[in-house]
Amino acid sequence: TVFIEYAPLASAWVPICGENYMYIYCLWVESKEKGNGYGKALLEYCIQDAKAKGKSGICMLGATKQKAWLSDQSFAKKYGFQIVDTAHAYELLALSFDGTFPHFNETAKKQQIENTVLTIYYDMQCPYIYQKIEMVKQYCDTNNVPVSLIQVDTLQKAKDLPCVFNNWGVFYKGNFETVNLLLDVEHLKRILKK
């Protein structure tokens, strides 16, 4: 599996603002395909496309410690991406063509909500979301765990999210837990034990 997914930041469903930027949702090269130049070709295509469209730059989500579900930020840094903003353990990386930079919305930096039950914000952009929502529903129903599933179904909801967001955000007891879409039952149990 090798792919890149990106969109204009103004219409990207993430709580990030920036004038005239592209946002990379995902740049992924499966382990067995690494080293063949696919990631390089895809990122270079994105950079050329952004420049051809007169964009100010490209940005993407990163973390202070590389997360398995995020695009490889060390790879992006080789192309000049730099950290331009932070929200707790998450970073916004950007490659600027004109000296301007995007930033996380203040809501994303908050990383807290009033609701104390298990709360998951999600959108249907990723094909794995439906499976994860069904797994969470089944686990919570079976174990009598109160859960609030909030579908992010408008651009405004996405821009106002109370956490960094790459189509999935989990809160428990009002606190941000993860954007890890790889959430499984064991990980869910660990969150609920807190």
Coordinates of C-alpha atoms in Angstrom, one line a residue:
T1 CA 0.0 0.0 0.0
V2 CA 1.4 3.4 -1.1
F3 CA -0.6 6.6 -1.1
I4 CA -0.8 10.3 -0.4
E5 CA -3.9 12.2 0.6
Y6 CA -4.0 16.0 0.7
A7 CA -6.3 18.9 0.3
P8 CA -6.4 22.7 0.6
L9 CA -6.1 23.6 4.3
A10 CA -9.1 25.9 4.0
S11 CA -11.4 22.9 3.3
A12 CA -9.4 20.2 5.3
W13 CA -11.3 18.8 8.2
V14 CA -8.7 19.6 10.8
P15 CA -8.5 22.4 13.5
I16 CA -5.7 24.2 11.7
C17 CA -5.7 27.6 10.2
G18 CA -3.4 29.0 7.5
E19 CA -3.7 31.2 4.5
N20 CA -3.4 29.4 1.2
Y21 CA -1.9 26.1 2.4
M22 CA -2.2 22.5 1.5
Y23 CA -2.7 19.9 4.2
I24 CA -1.4 16.3 4.0
Y25 CA -3.8 14.0 5.7
C26 CA -1.7 10.9 5.1
L27 CA 1.5 9.9 3.3
W28 CA 1.9 6.2 3.7
V29 CA 4.3 3.6 2.3
E30 CA 3.8 0.1 3.6
S31 CA 6.9 -1.4 5.2
K32 CA 7.6 -3.9 2.4
E33 CA 7.5 -1.1 -0.2
K34 CA 9.9 1.3 1.7
G35 CA 13.2 2.1 0.0
N36 CA 11.7 2.0 -3.5
G37 CA 11.3 5.8 -3.8
Y38 CA 7.5 5.8 -3.7
G39 CA 7.3 8.2 -0.7
K40 CA 9.7 10.5 -2.3
A41 CA 7.8 10.5 -5.6
L42 CA 4.5 11.2 -3.8
L43 CA 5.8 14.0 -1.6
E44 CA 7.6 15.6 -4.5
Y45 CA 4.4 15.4 -6.5
C46 CA 2.5 17.1 -3.7
I47 CA 5.1 19.9 -3.5
Q48 CA 5.0 20.5 -7.2
D49 CA 1.2 20.5 -7.3
A50 CA 1.0 23.0 -4.4
K51 CA 3.5 25.3 -6.1
A52 CA 1.7 25.0 -9.5
K53 CA -1.5 26.0 -7.7
G54 CA 0.2 29.0 -6.1
K55 CA -0.1 27.7 -2.6
S56 CA 1.9 29.3 0.3
G57 CA 3.1 25.9 1.5
I58 CA 2.1 22.5 2.8
C59 CA 1.5 21.3 6.4
M60 CA 0.9 18.0 8.2
L61 CA 0.4 16.7 11.7
G62 CA 3.3 15.3 13.6
A63 CA 4.2 14.5 17.2
T64 CA 7.1 15.0 19.6
K65 CA 7.5 11.3 19.5
Q66 CA 6.8 9.6 16.1
K67 CA 3.4 7.8 16.2
A68 CA 2.9 4.7 14.0
W69 CA -0.3 6.1 12.6
L70 CA 1.2 9.5 11.5
S71 CA 3.2 10.1 8.4
D72 CA 6.9 9.9 9.0
Q73 CA 7.9 13.4 10.1
S74 CA 11.7 12.7 9.9
F75 CA 11.1 12.0 6.2
A76 CA 9.1 15.3 5.8
K77 CA 11.9 17.2 7.6
K78 CA 14.3 16.1 4.9
Y79 CA 12.3 18.2 2.5
G80 CA 12.4 21.3 4.7
F81 CA 9.2 20.8 6.8
Q82 CA 9.7 22.4 10.2
I83 CA 7.7 22.5 13.4
V84 CA 5.7 25.7 13.4
D85 CA 3.2 25.1 16.3
T86 CA 2.5 22.6 19.1
A87 CA -0.5 21.3 20.9
H88 CA 0.7 19.3 23.9
A89 CA 2.5 16.2 22.4
Y90 CA 1.5 17.0 18.8
E91 CA 3.2 19.2 16.3
L92 CA 2.3 21.1 13.2
L93 CA 4.9 20.7 10.5
A94 CA 5.0 23.0 7.6
L95 CA 7.0 23.6 4.4
S96 CA 6.6 27.3 3.6
F97 CA 7.1 28.7 0.1
D98 CA 6.6 32.3 1.1
G99 CA 7.5 32.7 4.8
T100 CA 4.0 32.4 6.2
F101 CA 3.0 29.6 8.5
P102 CA -0.3 27.9 9.6
H103 CA -1.2 27.2 13.2
F104 CA -3.5 25.1 15.4
N105 CA -6.7 26.7 16.4
E106 CA -6.9 27.6 20.1
T107 CA -9.7 24.9 20.5
A108 CA -7.2 22.2 19.4
K109 CA -4.7 23.3 22.0
K110 CA -7.4 23.0 24.7
Q111 CA -7.6 19.2 24.6
Q112 CA -10.4 19.1 27.2
I113 CA -14.1 18.8 27.1
E114 CA -16.9 19.1 29.7
N115 CA -18.3 15.6 29.0
T116 CA -16.7 13.1 31.3
V117 CA -17.9 9.8 29.6
L118 CA -15.9 8.1 26.9
T119 CA -16.2 10.5 24.0
I120 CA -15.0 9.9 20.4
Y121 CA -15.1 12.5 17.7
Y122 CA -14.8 11.0 14.3
D123 CA -15.4 11.6 10.6
M124 CA -16.0 9.1 7.8
Q125 CA -13.0 10.0 5.7
C126 CA -10.9 7.0 6.5
P127 CA -12.3 3.5 5.4
Y128 CA -11.3 2.1 8.8
I129 CA -13.5 4.4 10.9
Y130 CA -16.7 2.5 10.5
Q131 CA -15.0 -0.7 11.8
K132 CA -13.6 1.1 14.8
I133 CA -16.9 2.8 15.7
E134 CA -18.7 -0.6 15.5
M135 CA -16.0 -2.1 17.7
V136 CA -16.3 0.7 20.3
K137 CA -20.2 0.5 20.2
Q138 CA -20.1 -3.3 20.7
Y139 CA -17.6 -3.1 23.6
C140 CA -19.5 -0.3 25.4
D141 CA -22.9 -2.0 24.9
T142 CA -21.6 -5.3 26.2
N143 CA -19.8 -3.8 29.2
N144 CA -22.4 -1.0 30.0
V145 CA -19.9 1.7 29.4
P146 CA -21.5 5.1 28.6
V147 CA -20.1 6.5 25.3
S148 CA -20.7 9.6 23.3
L149 CA -19.9 9.2 19.6
I150 CA -19.8 12.5 17.8
Q151 CA -19.6 12.5 14.1
V152 CA -17.8 15.5 12.7
D153 CA -20.0 16.1 9.7
T154 CA -19.3 19.7 8.8
L155 CA -16.2 21.7 8.1
Q156 CA -17.0 24.1 10.9
K157 CA -17.3 21.2 13.4
A158 CA -13.9 20.0 12.3
K159 CA -12.3 23.5 12.5
D160 CA -13.6 23.9 16.1
L161 CA -12.6 20.5 17.5
P162 CA -11.1 20.4 21.0
C163 CA -8.1 18.4 20.0
V164 CA -5.7 17.7 17.2
F165 CA -7.6 15.6 14.7
N166 CA -6.7 13.3 11.8
N167 CA -10.3 12.0 11.6
W168 CA -10.4 10.4 15.1
G169 CA -10.1 11.9 18.6
V170 CA -10.8 10.1 21.9
F171 CA -11.5 11.8 25.3
Y172 CA -12.2 10.2 28.7
K173 CA -13.1 12.0 32.0
G174 CA -13.0 15.2 30.0
N175 CA -9.3 14.8 29.0
F176 CA -7.8 14.1 25.5
E177 CA -6.5 10.6 25.2
T178 CA -5.5 9.8 21.6
V179 CA -5.9 10.4 17.9
N180 CA -4.8 6.8 17.4
L181 CA -7.2 5.1 15.0
L182 CA -5.5 1.8 15.8
L183 CA -7.5 1.8 19.0
D184 CA -8.4 -1.8 19.9
V185 CA -10.2 -3.4 22.9
E186 CA -7.1 -3.7 25.0
H187 CA -6.2 0.0 24.4
L188 CA -9.8 1.0 25.2
K189 CA -9.7 -1.0 28.5
R190 CA -6.5 0.9 29.5
I191 CA -8.1 4.2 28.8
L192 CA -11.2 3.3 30.8
K193 CA -9.1 2.2 33.8
K194 CA -7.8 5.7 34.3

